[in-house]
C-alpha cells in the first residue's frame, strides 16, 4: 500500500473518514490502523513515498484451526445405540482448537468454523449395510444433535475375501463461542460396519489411513 507524500497519511485518513461516514467530521484526523490476529504492519519511508506493508504471521494463517485423527477403530457394539468417535492424535501446531476427553473438539475462541470429516468405513459382511454419521454440540445426549448434519451411507459388502471399504467425507459450517465443543456420532444397521484404521502399505509404499480425520478451520 503506497502513499505519495503529497497526499499524506493524514489526508488519506480524512478521505477514508469521509467515505465511511459520509461526513467529514474533522479537517484533520489520524489514520489509525490496528493489526489483527496474525497480521503485522511495517512502514518504510523514502523522499516522497511512504510504504505500508501488511503481513500475515504464523505461516500466513488468519484464523484459528485444529486437525485431529484416530489410529484406532470406531466399532459399534449393537444397532440400537448411537456412539461417539474417539480421537488418538492431534496436529502439533493446532491453534485455538483442542481435543478434550478423547471425543470433544473444543474451541477456545468465538467464531464461525468449517468442520470437515473423513471416515474410513469398512464392512466385513457379505451383505451391504448402512452407517449414519452426524455432529453433536455441547451435550452427551441426543439433545445436542446438530440439525440436518447427518449423512446416511451404504457400505459395500466384502468381495473376493476383501472387506468392503468406502470413504465418507463431508463438512458443515458452525458458529461457536469460547468453550463450545463438537463430537462426531454414528450408528450402524449391522455391527459388521465400522470405521477402521488401515495399515500402511508396502508394495507400493502407502501411508496409513486413520479411521477418522477431522479438521476445524475458522472462516
mmCIF file of C-alpha atoms in Angstrom:
data_model
loop_
_atom_site.group_PDB
_atom_site.id
_atom_site.type_symbol
_atom_site.label_atom_id
_atom_site.label_comp_id
_atom_site.label_asym_id
_atom_site.label_seq_id
_atom_site.Cartn_x
_atom_site.Cartn_y
_atom_site.Cartn_z
ATOM 1 C CA UNK A 1 0.000 0.000 0.000
ATOM 2 C CA UNK A 2 1.796 3.154 -1.197
ATOM 3 C CA UNK A 3 1.026 6.795 -0.394
ATOM 4 C CA UNK A 4 2.528 9.739 -2.252
ATOM 5 C CA UNK A 5 3.954 12.154 0.271
ATOM 6 C CA UNK A 6 1.958 14.923 -1.467
ATOM 7 C CA UNK A 7 -1.122 13.086 -0.252
ATOM 8 C CA UNK A 8 -0.044 12.218 3.277
ATOM 9 C CA UNK A 9 -1.393 9.501 5.544
ATOM 10 C CA UNK A 10 -3.146 12.329 7.378
ATOM 11 C CA UNK A 11 -5.026 13.291 4.228
ATOM 12 C CA UNK A 12 -5.805 9.641 3.351
ATOM 13 C CA UNK A 13 -7.359 9.308 6.801
ATOM 14 C CA UNK A 14 -9.636 12.262 6.052
ATOM 15 C CA UNK A 15 -10.698 10.695 2.736
ATOM 16 C CA UNK A 16 -11.410 7.337 4.361
ATOM 17 C CA UNK A 17 -13.414 9.042 7.095
ATOM 18 C CA UNK A 18 -15.474 10.895 4.536
ATOM 19 C CA UNK A 19 -16.246 7.752 2.534
ATOM 20 C CA UNK A 20 -17.057 5.642 5.553
ATOM 21 C CA UNK A 21 -19.250 8.079 7.406
ATOM 22 C CA UNK A 22 -20.468 10.299 4.603
ATOM 23 C CA UNK A 23 -19.459 13.398 6.563
ATOM 24 C CA UNK A 24 -16.020 14.885 7.108
ATOM 25 C CA UNK A 25 -16.060 15.134 10.893
ATOM 26 C CA UNK A 26 -12.637 16.737 11.194
ATOM 27 C CA UNK A 27 -10.440 18.719 8.885
ATOM 28 C CA UNK A 28 -7.593 16.579 10.222
ATOM 29 C CA UNK A 29 -7.599 13.107 11.737
ATOM 30 C CA UNK A 30 -5.182 10.276 12.393
ATOM 31 C CA UNK A 31 -5.016 7.170 10.254
ATOM 32 C CA UNK A 32 -5.476 4.562 12.986
ATOM 33 C CA UNK A 33 -4.951 1.072 11.523
ATOM 34 C CA UNK A 34 -4.668 -1.708 14.090
ATOM 35 C CA UNK A 35 -3.239 -5.109 13.320
ATOM 36 C CA UNK A 36 -5.468 -8.112 13.894
ATOM 37 C CA UNK A 37 -4.764 -11.764 14.599
ATOM 38 C CA UNK A 38 -1.552 -12.887 12.884
ATOM 39 C CA UNK A 39 -1.305 -9.579 10.996
ATOM 40 C CA UNK A 40 1.597 -7.164 11.364
ATOM 41 C CA UNK A 41 2.408 -3.790 9.815
ATOM 42 C CA UNK A 42 5.717 -2.259 8.800
ATOM 43 C CA UNK A 43 6.412 1.144 7.276
ATOM 44 C CA UNK A 44 9.283 2.391 5.146
ATOM 45 C CA UNK A 45 9.897 5.969 4.009
ATOM 46 C CA UNK A 46 11.735 7.444 1.045
ATOM 47 C CA UNK A 47 11.996 11.019 -0.105
ATOM 48 C CA UNK A 48 8.441 11.270 -1.402
ATOM 49 C CA UNK A 49 6.852 7.874 -0.706
ATOM 50 C CA UNK A 50 5.585 6.064 2.365
ATOM 51 C CA UNK A 51 5.031 2.281 2.032
ATOM 52 C CA UNK A 52 2.817 0.407 4.495
ATOM 53 C CA UNK A 53 3.330 -3.388 4.340
ATOM 54 C CA UNK A 54 0.673 -5.741 5.740
ATOM 55 C CA UNK A 55 1.993 -9.219 6.572
ATOM 56 C CA UNK A 56 0.196 -12.368 7.680
ATOM 57 C CA UNK A 57 2.002 -14.028 10.581
ATOM 58 C CA UNK A 58 2.323 -17.669 11.623
ATOM 59 C CA UNK A 59 2.814 -19.069 8.136
ATOM 60 C CA UNK A 60 0.138 -16.761 6.757
ATOM 61 C CA UNK A 61 -2.659 -18.167 8.948
ATOM 62 C CA UNK A 62 -5.502 -15.704 9.537
ATOM 63 C CA UNK A 63 -7.817 -17.786 11.722
ATOM 64 C CA UNK A 64 -7.808 -20.497 14.379
ATOM 65 C CA UNK A 65 -7.630 -24.144 13.352
ATOM 66 C CA UNK A 66 -7.230 -27.733 14.505
ATOM 67 C CA UNK A 67 -6.671 -31.184 12.997
ATOM 68 C CA UNK A 68 -7.355 -34.484 14.766
ATOM 69 C CA UNK A 69 -7.435 -38.150 13.794
ATOM 70 C CA UNK A 70 -7.637 -41.673 15.179
ATOM 71 C CA UNK A 71 -5.298 -44.594 14.598
ATOM 72 C CA UNK A 72 -7.739 -46.803 16.474
ATOM 73 C CA UNK A 73 -11.138 -48.123 15.410
ATOM 74 C CA UNK A 74 -14.726 -46.948 15.897
ATOM 75 C CA UNK A 75 -16.764 -50.096 16.493
ATOM 76 C CA UNK A 76 -20.459 -50.249 17.441
ATOM 77 C CA UNK A 77 -21.496 -52.935 19.929
ATOM 78 C CA UNK A 78 -25.119 -53.011 18.731
ATOM 79 C CA UNK A 79 -27.514 -51.443 16.225
ATOM 80 C CA UNK A 80 -29.820 -49.675 18.703
ATOM 81 C CA UNK A 81 -27.308 -47.299 20.286
ATOM 82 C CA UNK A 82 -25.509 -44.222 18.990
ATOM 83 C CA UNK A 83 -21.765 -43.960 19.576
ATOM 84 C CA UNK A 84 -19.212 -41.156 19.766
ATOM 85 C CA UNK A 85 -15.962 -41.209 17.789
ATOM 86 C CA UNK A 86 -12.707 -41.048 19.727
ATOM 87 C CA UNK A 87 -9.506 -39.364 18.532
ATOM 88 C CA UNK A 88 -5.987 -40.551 19.382
ATOM 89 C CA UNK A 89 -3.802 -37.897 17.728
ATOM 90 C CA UNK A 90 -3.670 -34.148 17.088
ATOM 91 C CA UNK A 91 -1.617 -31.909 14.813
ATOM 92 C CA UNK A 92 1.282 -30.487 16.852
ATOM 93 C CA UNK A 93 0.657 -26.866 15.786
ATOM 94 C CA UNK A 94 -3.090 -26.662 16.442
ATOM 95 C CA UNK A 95 -4.087 -23.129 17.390
ATOM 96 C CA UNK A 96 -7.255 -22.307 19.325
ATOM 97 C CA UNK A 97 -8.932 -25.694 18.728
ATOM 98 C CA UNK A 98 -8.090 -28.639 21.009
ATOM 99 C CA UNK A 99 -9.188 -32.149 21.942
ATOM 100 C CA UNK A 100 -10.787 -32.803 25.359
ATOM 101 C CA UNK A 101 -11.781 -36.149 26.900
ATOM 102 C CA UNK A 102 -10.818 -38.010 23.745
ATOM 103 C CA UNK A 103 -14.018 -37.079 21.872
ATOM 104 C CA UNK A 104 -14.668 -33.337 22.279
ATOM 105 C CA UNK A 105 -13.313 -30.942 19.649
ATOM 106 C CA UNK A 106 -13.162 -27.828 21.811
ATOM 107 C CA UNK A 107 -12.996 -24.194 20.670
ATOM 108 C CA UNK A 108 -11.147 -21.560 22.690
ATOM 109 C CA UNK A 109 -12.359 -18.585 20.642
ATOM 110 C CA UNK A 110 -15.687 -17.378 19.300
ATOM 111 C CA UNK A 111 -16.111 -17.650 15.549
ATOM 112 C CA UNK A 112 -17.533 -19.420 12.531
ATOM 113 C CA UNK A 113 -15.760 -22.686 11.701
ATOM 114 C CA UNK A 114 -15.702 -25.114 8.798
ATOM 115 C CA UNK A 115 -15.784 -28.621 10.309
ATOM 116 C CA UNK A 116 -14.794 -31.393 7.901
ATOM 117 C CA UNK A 117 -14.526 -35.132 8.497
ATOM 118 C CA UNK A 118 -13.209 -38.102 6.540
ATOM 119 C CA UNK A 119 -14.228 -41.562 7.765
ATOM 120 C CA UNK A 120 -12.645 -44.834 6.599
ATOM 121 C CA UNK A 121 -15.672 -47.153 6.538
ATOM 122 C CA UNK A 122 -15.283 -50.934 6.454
ATOM 123 C CA UNK A 123 -17.861 -53.707 6.033
ATOM 124 C CA UNK A 124 -16.763 -57.263 6.841
ATOM 125 C CA UNK A 125 -20.081 -58.889 5.909
ATOM 126 C CA UNK A 126 -21.123 -60.363 2.553
ATOM 127 C CA UNK A 127 -24.185 -58.071 2.526
ATOM 128 C CA UNK A 128 -24.339 -54.283 2.110
ATOM 129 C CA UNK A 129 -25.018 -52.464 5.390
ATOM 130 C CA UNK A 130 -25.541 -48.835 6.408
ATOM 131 C CA UNK A 131 -23.983 -46.295 8.735
ATOM 132 C CA UNK A 132 -25.227 -42.864 9.779
ATOM 133 C CA UNK A 133 -22.750 -40.162 10.884
ATOM 134 C CA UNK A 134 -23.638 -36.774 12.393
ATOM 135 C CA UNK A 135 -22.407 -33.928 14.622
ATOM 136 C CA UNK A 136 -23.344 -33.238 18.238
ATOM 137 C CA UNK A 137 -22.680 -29.995 20.141
ATOM 138 C CA UNK A 138 -22.180 -29.424 23.892
ATOM 139 C CA UNK A 139 -24.165 -32.430 25.037
ATOM 140 C CA UNK A 140 -23.676 -36.115 25.801
ATOM 141 C CA UNK A 141 -27.212 -36.985 24.666
ATOM 142 C CA UNK A 142 -29.317 -36.555 21.538
ATOM 143 C CA UNK A 143 -30.488 -33.080 22.633
ATOM 144 C CA UNK A 144 -27.155 -31.778 21.408
ATOM 145 C CA UNK A 145 -27.500 -33.208 17.892
ATOM 146 C CA UNK A 146 -26.956 -30.528 15.235
ATOM 147 C CA UNK A 147 -29.987 -30.367 12.957
ATOM 148 C CA UNK A 148 -29.522 -31.501 9.352
ATOM 149 C CA UNK A 149 -25.921 -32.637 9.993
ATOM 150 C CA UNK A 150 -26.314 -36.385 9.311
ATOM 151 C CA UNK A 151 -25.043 -38.423 6.381
ATOM 152 C CA UNK A 152 -26.508 -41.877 5.639
ATOM 153 C CA UNK A 153 -24.178 -44.208 3.727
ATOM 154 C CA UNK A 154 -24.414 -47.775 2.389
ATOM 155 C CA UNK A 155 -21.063 -49.528 2.727
ATOM 156 C CA UNK A 156 -20.182 -52.138 0.057
ATOM 157 C CA UNK A 157 -20.142 -55.801 1.054
ATOM 158 C CA UNK A 158 -16.980 -57.881 1.277
ATOM 159 C CA UNK A 159 -15.895 -59.413 -2.025
ATOM 160 C CA UNK A 160 -13.156 -61.809 -3.073
ATOM 161 C CA UNK A 161 -12.020 -62.172 0.509
ATOM 162 C CA UNK A 162 -11.523 -58.404 0.869
ATOM 163 C CA UNK A 163 -13.604 -56.210 3.177
ATOM 164 C CA UNK A 164 -15.887 -53.645 1.589
ATOM 165 C CA UNK A 165 -14.430 -50.148 2.005
ATOM 166 C CA UNK A 166 -15.688 -46.615 1.480
ATOM 167 C CA UNK A 167 -14.610 -43.091 2.427
ATOM 168 C CA UNK A 168 -17.291 -40.801 3.829
ATOM 169 C CA UNK A 169 -16.285 -37.136 3.657
ATOM 170 C CA UNK A 170 -18.406 -34.038 4.246
ATOM 171 C CA UNK A 171 -18.410 -30.764 6.151
ATOM 172 C CA UNK A 172 -20.603 -28.269 7.983
ATOM 173 C CA UNK A 173 -20.254 -24.614 8.993
ATOM 174 C CA UNK A 174 -20.946 -23.960 12.690
ATOM 175 C CA UNK A 175 -20.948 -20.856 14.908
ATOM 176 C CA UNK A 176 -19.298 -21.369 18.293
ATOM 177 C CA UNK A 177 -18.388 -19.388 21.395
ATOM 178 C CA UNK A 178 -15.377 -19.993 23.628
ATOM 179 C CA UNK A 179 -15.747 -23.318 25.430
ATOM 180 C CA UNK A 180 -18.140 -24.925 22.933
ATOM 181 C CA UNK A 181 -17.273 -28.411 21.742
ATOM 182 C CA UNK A 182 -18.367 -30.726 18.923
ATOM 183 C CA UNK A 183 -18.425 -34.518 18.745
ATOM 184 C CA UNK A 184 -18.859 -36.920 15.834
ATOM 185 C CA UNK A 185 -21.566 -39.554 16.402
ATOM 186 C CA UNK A 186 -22.541 -42.663 14.445
ATOM 187 C CA UNK A 187 -24.904 -45.623 14.372
ATOM 188 C CA UNK A 188 -25.000 -48.738 12.183
ATOM 189 C CA UNK A 189 -27.610 -51.147 10.843
ATOM 190 C CA UNK A 190 -25.202 -54.067 11.317
ATOM 191 C CA UNK A 191 -22.151 -54.354 13.577
ATOM 192 C CA UNK A 192 -20.106 -55.635 10.632
ATOM 193 C CA UNK A 193 -19.809 -51.952 9.642
ATOM 194 C CA UNK A 194 -17.223 -49.846 11.454
ATOM 195 C CA UNK A 195 -14.605 -47.127 10.991
ATOM 196 C CA UNK A 196 -11.236 -48.853 10.762
ATOM 197 C CA UNK A 197 -7.628 -47.728 10.554
ATOM 198 C CA UNK A 198 -5.961 -49.402 7.577
ATOM 199 C CA UNK A 199 -2.250 -50.073 7.969
ATOM 200 C CA UNK A 200 0.367 -48.561 5.692
ATOM 201 C CA UNK A 201 1.064 -50.472 2.507
ATOM 202 C CA UNK A 202 4.399 -51.884 1.395
ATOM 203 C CA UNK A 203 4.025 -52.726 -2.306
ATOM 204 C CA UNK A 204 3.852 -49.963 -3.250
ATOM 205 C CA UNK A 205 4.533 -47.927 -0.106
ATOM 206 C CA UNK A 206 1.401 -46.054 1.007
ATOM 207 C CA UNK A 207 0.570 -44.090 4.186
ATOM 208 C CA UNK A 208 -1.700 -45.375 6.927
ATOM 209 C CA UNK A 209 -5.403 -44.499 6.642
ATOM 210 C CA UNK A 210 -6.842 -43.345 10.021
ATOM 211 C CA UNK A 211 -10.339 -44.446 10.947
ATOM 212 C CA UNK A 212 -11.403 -40.766 11.098
ATOM 213 C CA UNK A 213 -9.802 -37.407 10.347
ATOM 214 C CA UNK A 214 -11.344 -34.108 11.444
ATOM 215 C CA UNK A 215 -10.295 -30.567 10.633
ATOM 216 C CA UNK A 216 -11.765 -27.373 12.098
ATOM 217 C CA UNK A 217 -10.852 -24.122 10.354
ATOM 218 C CA UNK A 218 -12.098 -20.632 11.222
ATOM 219 C CA UNK A 219 -13.698 -18.893 8.241
#
